[in-house]
PDB file of C-alpha atoms in Angstrom:
ATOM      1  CA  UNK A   1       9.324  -0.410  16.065  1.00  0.00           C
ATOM      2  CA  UNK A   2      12.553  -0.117  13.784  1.00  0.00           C
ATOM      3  CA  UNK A   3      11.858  -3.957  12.675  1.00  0.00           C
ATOM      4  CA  UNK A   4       7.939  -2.980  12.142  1.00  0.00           C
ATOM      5  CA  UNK A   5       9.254  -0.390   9.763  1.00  0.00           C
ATOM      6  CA  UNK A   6      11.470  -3.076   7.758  1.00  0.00           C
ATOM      7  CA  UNK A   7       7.675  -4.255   7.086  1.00  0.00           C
ATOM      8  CA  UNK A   8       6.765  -1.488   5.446  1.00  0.00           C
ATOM      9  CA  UNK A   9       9.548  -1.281   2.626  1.00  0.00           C
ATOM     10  CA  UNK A  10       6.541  -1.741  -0.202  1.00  0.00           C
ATOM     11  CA  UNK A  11       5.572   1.685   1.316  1.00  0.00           C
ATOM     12  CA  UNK A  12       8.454   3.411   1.624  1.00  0.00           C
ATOM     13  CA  UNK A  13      10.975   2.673  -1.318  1.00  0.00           C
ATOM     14  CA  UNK A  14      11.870   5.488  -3.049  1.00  0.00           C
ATOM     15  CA  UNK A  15      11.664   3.092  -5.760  1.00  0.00           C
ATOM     16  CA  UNK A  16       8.204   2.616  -5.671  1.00  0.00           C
ATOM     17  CA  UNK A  17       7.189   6.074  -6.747  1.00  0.00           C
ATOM     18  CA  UNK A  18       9.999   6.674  -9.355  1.00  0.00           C
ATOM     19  CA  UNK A  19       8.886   5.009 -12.762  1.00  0.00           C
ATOM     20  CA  UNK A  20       6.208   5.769 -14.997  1.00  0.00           C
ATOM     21  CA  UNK A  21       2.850   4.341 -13.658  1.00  0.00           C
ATOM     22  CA  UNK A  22       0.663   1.807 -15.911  1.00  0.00           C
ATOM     23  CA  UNK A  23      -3.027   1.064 -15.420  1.00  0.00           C
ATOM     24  CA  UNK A  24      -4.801  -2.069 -17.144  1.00  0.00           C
ATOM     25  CA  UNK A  25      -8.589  -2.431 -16.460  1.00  0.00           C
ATOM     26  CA  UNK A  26     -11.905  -4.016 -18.175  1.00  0.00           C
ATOM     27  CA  UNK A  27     -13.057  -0.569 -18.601  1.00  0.00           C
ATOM     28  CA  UNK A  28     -11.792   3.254 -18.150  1.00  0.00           C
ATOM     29  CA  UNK A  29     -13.584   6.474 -18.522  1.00  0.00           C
ATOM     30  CA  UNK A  30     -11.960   9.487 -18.797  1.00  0.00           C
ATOM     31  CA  UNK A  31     -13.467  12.864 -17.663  1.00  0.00           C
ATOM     32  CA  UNK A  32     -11.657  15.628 -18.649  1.00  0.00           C
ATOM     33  CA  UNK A  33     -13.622  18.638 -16.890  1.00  0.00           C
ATOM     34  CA  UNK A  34     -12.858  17.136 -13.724  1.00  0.00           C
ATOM     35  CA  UNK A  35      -9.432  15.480 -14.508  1.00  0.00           C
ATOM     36  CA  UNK A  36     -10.252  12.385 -13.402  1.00  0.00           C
ATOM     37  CA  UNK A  37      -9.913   8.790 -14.785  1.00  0.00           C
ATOM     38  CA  UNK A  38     -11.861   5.616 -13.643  1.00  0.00           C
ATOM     39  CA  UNK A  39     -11.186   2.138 -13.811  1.00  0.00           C
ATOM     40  CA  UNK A  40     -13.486  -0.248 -13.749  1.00  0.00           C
ATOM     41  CA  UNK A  41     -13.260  -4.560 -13.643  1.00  0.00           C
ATOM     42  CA  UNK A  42      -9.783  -6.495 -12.671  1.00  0.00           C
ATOM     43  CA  UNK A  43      -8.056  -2.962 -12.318  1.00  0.00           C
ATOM     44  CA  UNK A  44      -4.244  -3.532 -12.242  1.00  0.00           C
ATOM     45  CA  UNK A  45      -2.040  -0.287 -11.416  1.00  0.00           C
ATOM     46  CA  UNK A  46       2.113  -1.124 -12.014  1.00  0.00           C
ATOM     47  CA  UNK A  47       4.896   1.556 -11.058  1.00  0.00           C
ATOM     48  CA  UNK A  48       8.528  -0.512 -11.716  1.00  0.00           C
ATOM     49  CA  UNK A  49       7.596  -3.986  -9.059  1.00  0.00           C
ATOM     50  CA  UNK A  50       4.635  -2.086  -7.485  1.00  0.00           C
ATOM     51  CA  UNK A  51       1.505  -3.887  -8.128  1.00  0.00           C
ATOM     52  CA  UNK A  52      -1.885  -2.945  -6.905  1.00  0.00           C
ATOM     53  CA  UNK A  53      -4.717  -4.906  -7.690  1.00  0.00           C
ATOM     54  CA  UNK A  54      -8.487  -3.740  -7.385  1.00  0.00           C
ATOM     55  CA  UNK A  55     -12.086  -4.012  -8.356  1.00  0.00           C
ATOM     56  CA  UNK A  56     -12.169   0.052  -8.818  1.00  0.00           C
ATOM     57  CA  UNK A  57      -9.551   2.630  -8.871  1.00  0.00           C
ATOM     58  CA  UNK A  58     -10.175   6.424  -9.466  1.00  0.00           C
ATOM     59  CA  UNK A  59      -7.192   8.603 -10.638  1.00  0.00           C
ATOM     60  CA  UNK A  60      -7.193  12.193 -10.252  1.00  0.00           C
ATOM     61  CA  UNK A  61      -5.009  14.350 -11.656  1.00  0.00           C
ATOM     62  CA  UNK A  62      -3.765  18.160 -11.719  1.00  0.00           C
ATOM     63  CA  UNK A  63      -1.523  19.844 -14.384  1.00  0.00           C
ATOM     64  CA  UNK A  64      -1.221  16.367 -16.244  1.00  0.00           C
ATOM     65  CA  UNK A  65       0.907  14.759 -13.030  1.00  0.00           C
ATOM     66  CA  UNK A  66      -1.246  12.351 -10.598  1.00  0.00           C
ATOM     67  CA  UNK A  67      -2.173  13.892  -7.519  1.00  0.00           C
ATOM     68  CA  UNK A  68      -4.208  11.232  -5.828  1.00  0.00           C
ATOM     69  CA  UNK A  69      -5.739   7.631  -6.360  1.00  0.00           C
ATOM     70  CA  UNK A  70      -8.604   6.091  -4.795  1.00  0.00           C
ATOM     71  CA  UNK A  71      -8.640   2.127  -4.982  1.00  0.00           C
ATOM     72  CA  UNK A  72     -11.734   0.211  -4.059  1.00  0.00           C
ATOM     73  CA  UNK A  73     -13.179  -3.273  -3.344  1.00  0.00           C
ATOM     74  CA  UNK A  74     -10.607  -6.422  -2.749  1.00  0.00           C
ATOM     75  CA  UNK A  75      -7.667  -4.577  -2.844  1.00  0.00           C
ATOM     76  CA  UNK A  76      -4.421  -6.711  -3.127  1.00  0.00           C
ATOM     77  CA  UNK A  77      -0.883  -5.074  -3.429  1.00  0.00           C
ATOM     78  CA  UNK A  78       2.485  -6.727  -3.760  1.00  0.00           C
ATOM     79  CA  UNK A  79       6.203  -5.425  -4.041  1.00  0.00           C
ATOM     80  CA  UNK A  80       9.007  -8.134  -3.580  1.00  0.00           C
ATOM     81  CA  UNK A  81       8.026 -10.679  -0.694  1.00  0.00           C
ATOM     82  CA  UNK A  82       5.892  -7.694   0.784  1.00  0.00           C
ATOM     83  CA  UNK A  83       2.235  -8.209   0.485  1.00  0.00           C
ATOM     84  CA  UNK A  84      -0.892  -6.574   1.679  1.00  0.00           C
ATOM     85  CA  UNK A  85      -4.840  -6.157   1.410  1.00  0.00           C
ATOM     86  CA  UNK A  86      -7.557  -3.817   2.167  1.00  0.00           C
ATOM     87  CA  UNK A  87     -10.738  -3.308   1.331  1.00  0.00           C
ATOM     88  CA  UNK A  88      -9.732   0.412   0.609  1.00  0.00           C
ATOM     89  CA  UNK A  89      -6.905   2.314  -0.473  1.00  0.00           C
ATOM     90  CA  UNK A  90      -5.907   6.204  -0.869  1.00  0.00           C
ATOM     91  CA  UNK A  91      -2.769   7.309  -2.321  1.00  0.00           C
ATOM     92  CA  UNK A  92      -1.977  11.130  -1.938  1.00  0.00           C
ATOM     93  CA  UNK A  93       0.986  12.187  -3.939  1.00  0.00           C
ATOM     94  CA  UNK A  94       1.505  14.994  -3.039  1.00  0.00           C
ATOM     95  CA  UNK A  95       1.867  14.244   0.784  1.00  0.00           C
ATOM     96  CA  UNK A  96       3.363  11.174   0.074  1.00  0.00           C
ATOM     97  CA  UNK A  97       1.080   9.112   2.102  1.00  0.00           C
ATOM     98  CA  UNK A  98      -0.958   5.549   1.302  1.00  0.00           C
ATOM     99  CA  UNK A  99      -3.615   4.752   3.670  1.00  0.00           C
ATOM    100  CA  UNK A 100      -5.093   1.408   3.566  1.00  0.00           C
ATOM    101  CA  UNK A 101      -8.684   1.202   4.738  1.00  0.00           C
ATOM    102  CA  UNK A 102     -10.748  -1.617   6.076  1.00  0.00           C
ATOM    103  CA  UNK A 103      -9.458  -5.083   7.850  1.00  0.00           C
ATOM    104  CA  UNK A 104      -5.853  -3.357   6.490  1.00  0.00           C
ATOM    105  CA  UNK A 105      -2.800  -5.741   6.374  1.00  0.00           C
ATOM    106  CA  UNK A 106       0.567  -5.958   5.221  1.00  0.00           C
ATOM    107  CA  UNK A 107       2.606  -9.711   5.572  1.00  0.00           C
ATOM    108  CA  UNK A 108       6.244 -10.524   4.675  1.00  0.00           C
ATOM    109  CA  UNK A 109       7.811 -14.006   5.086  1.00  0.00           C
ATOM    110  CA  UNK A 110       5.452 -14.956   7.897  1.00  0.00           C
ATOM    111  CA  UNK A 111       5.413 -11.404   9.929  1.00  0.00           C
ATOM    112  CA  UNK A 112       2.241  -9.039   9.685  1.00  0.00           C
ATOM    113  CA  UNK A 113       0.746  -6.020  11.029  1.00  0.00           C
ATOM    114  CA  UNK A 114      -3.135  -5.640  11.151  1.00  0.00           C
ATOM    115  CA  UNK A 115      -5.270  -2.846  11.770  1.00  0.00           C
ATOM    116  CA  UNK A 116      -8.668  -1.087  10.606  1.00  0.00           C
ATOM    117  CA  UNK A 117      -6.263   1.590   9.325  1.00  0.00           C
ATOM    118  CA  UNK A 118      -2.971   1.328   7.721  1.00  0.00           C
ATOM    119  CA  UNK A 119      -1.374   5.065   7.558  1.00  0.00           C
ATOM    120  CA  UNK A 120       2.211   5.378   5.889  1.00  0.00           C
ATOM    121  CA  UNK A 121       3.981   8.564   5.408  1.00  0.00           C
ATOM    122  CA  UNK A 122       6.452   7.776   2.970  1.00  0.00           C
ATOM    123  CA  UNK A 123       8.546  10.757   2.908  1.00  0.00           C
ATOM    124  CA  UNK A 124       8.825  10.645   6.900  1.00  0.00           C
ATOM    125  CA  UNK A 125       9.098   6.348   6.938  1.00  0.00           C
ATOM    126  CA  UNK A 126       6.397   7.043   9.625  1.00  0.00           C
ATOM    127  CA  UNK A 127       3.490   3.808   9.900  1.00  0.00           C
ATOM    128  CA  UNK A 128       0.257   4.664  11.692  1.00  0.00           C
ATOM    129  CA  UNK A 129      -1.918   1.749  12.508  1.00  0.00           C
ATOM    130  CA  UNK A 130      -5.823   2.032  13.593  1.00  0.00           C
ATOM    131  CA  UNK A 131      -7.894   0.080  14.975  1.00  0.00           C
ATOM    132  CA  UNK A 132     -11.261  -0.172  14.621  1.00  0.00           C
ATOM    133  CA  UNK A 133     -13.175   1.658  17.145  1.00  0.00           C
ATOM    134  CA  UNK A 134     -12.853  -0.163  21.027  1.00  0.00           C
ATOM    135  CA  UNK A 135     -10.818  -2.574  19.208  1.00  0.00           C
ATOM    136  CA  UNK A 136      -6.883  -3.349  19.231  1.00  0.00           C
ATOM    137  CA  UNK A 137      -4.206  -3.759  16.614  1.00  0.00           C
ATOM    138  CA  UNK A 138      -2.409  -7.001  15.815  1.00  0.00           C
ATOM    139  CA  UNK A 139       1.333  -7.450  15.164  1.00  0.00           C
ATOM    140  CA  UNK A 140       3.181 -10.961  14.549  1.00  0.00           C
ATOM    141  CA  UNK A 141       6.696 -11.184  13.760  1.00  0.00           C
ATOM    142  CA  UNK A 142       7.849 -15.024  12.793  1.00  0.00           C
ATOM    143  CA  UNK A 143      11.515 -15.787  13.699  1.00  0.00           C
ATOM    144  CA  UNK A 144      13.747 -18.636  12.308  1.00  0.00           C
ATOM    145  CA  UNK A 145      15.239 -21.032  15.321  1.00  0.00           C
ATOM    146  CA  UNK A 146      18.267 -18.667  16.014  1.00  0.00           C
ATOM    147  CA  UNK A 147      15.355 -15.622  16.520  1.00  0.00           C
ATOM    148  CA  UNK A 148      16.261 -13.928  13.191  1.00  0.00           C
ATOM    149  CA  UNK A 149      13.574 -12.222  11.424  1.00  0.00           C
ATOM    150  CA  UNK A 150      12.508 -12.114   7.906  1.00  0.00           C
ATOM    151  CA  UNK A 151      12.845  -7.881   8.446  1.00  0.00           C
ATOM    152  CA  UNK A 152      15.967  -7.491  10.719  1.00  0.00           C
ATOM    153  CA  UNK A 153      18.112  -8.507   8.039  1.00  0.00           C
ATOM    154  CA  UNK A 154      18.950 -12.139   8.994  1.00  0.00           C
ATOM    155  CA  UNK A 155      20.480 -10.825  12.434  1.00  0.00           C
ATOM    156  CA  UNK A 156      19.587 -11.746  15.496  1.00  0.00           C
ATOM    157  CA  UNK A 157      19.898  -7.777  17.930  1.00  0.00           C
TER     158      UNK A 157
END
């Protein structure tokens, strides 16, 4: 479990909530009753080596500060060697939790975890993975020829 968590450091960096956050897209509308903001066509969100990538992403926002994102259709994120895809993704900033929805995966250096659902609680470094329903999830973890992993640091335990 400890080396499943290793996985998950696009999740859980502190890092990867601190900077400023950038969004590029083909379109964005704005709706300021609501506070919301949409993005529309090769949506790219960046916080510091973040990266999501999307077809659709709605921000939502209270007192000026994000409070949630909703990302939809091919999503594709990246951080480092970490990498992962969905076909739906929910960030909730205030509970500091990203759920990936959807034939969710994350991969690093050969090692993945699969799952319908993908539920990280950043704050807590707590993973949650889902299946889909009467199904099963899927973990692989690759090892070099003296059983190191890419996630336990180079050390064989």
């Amino acid at each position: 479990m400890k080396t499943m968590l290793a996985l998950l450091l696009i999740l859980s960096s502190g890092s990867a909530l601190a900077g400023p956050v950038e969004i590029e897209s083909g379109k964005m509308t704005f709706f300021h009753k609501t506070s919301q903001a949409e993005f529309i066509g090769k949506v790219q969100l960046t916080r510091d080596d973040f990266q999501l990538h999307c077809d659709k992403l709605i921000a939502y926002y209270k007192n000026n500060q994000l409070d949630h994102a909703e990302a939809f259709g091919n999503i594709k994120l990246k951080q480092g060697k970490i990498t992962g895809s969905s076909n739906k993704a929910v960030l909730d900033q205030v509970k500091g939790k990203l759920t990936l929805i959807g034939n969710a995966s994350l991969q690093q250096q050969g090692s993945r975890i699969q799952g319908e659902t993908i539920i990280h609680y950043i704050n807590q470094e707590k993973t949650i993975v889902q299946p889909k329903a009467g199904g099963r999830t899927h973990m692989v973890i690759e090892s070099d020829q003296n059983g190191s992993t890419p996630m336990s640091g180079g050390s064989k335990k």
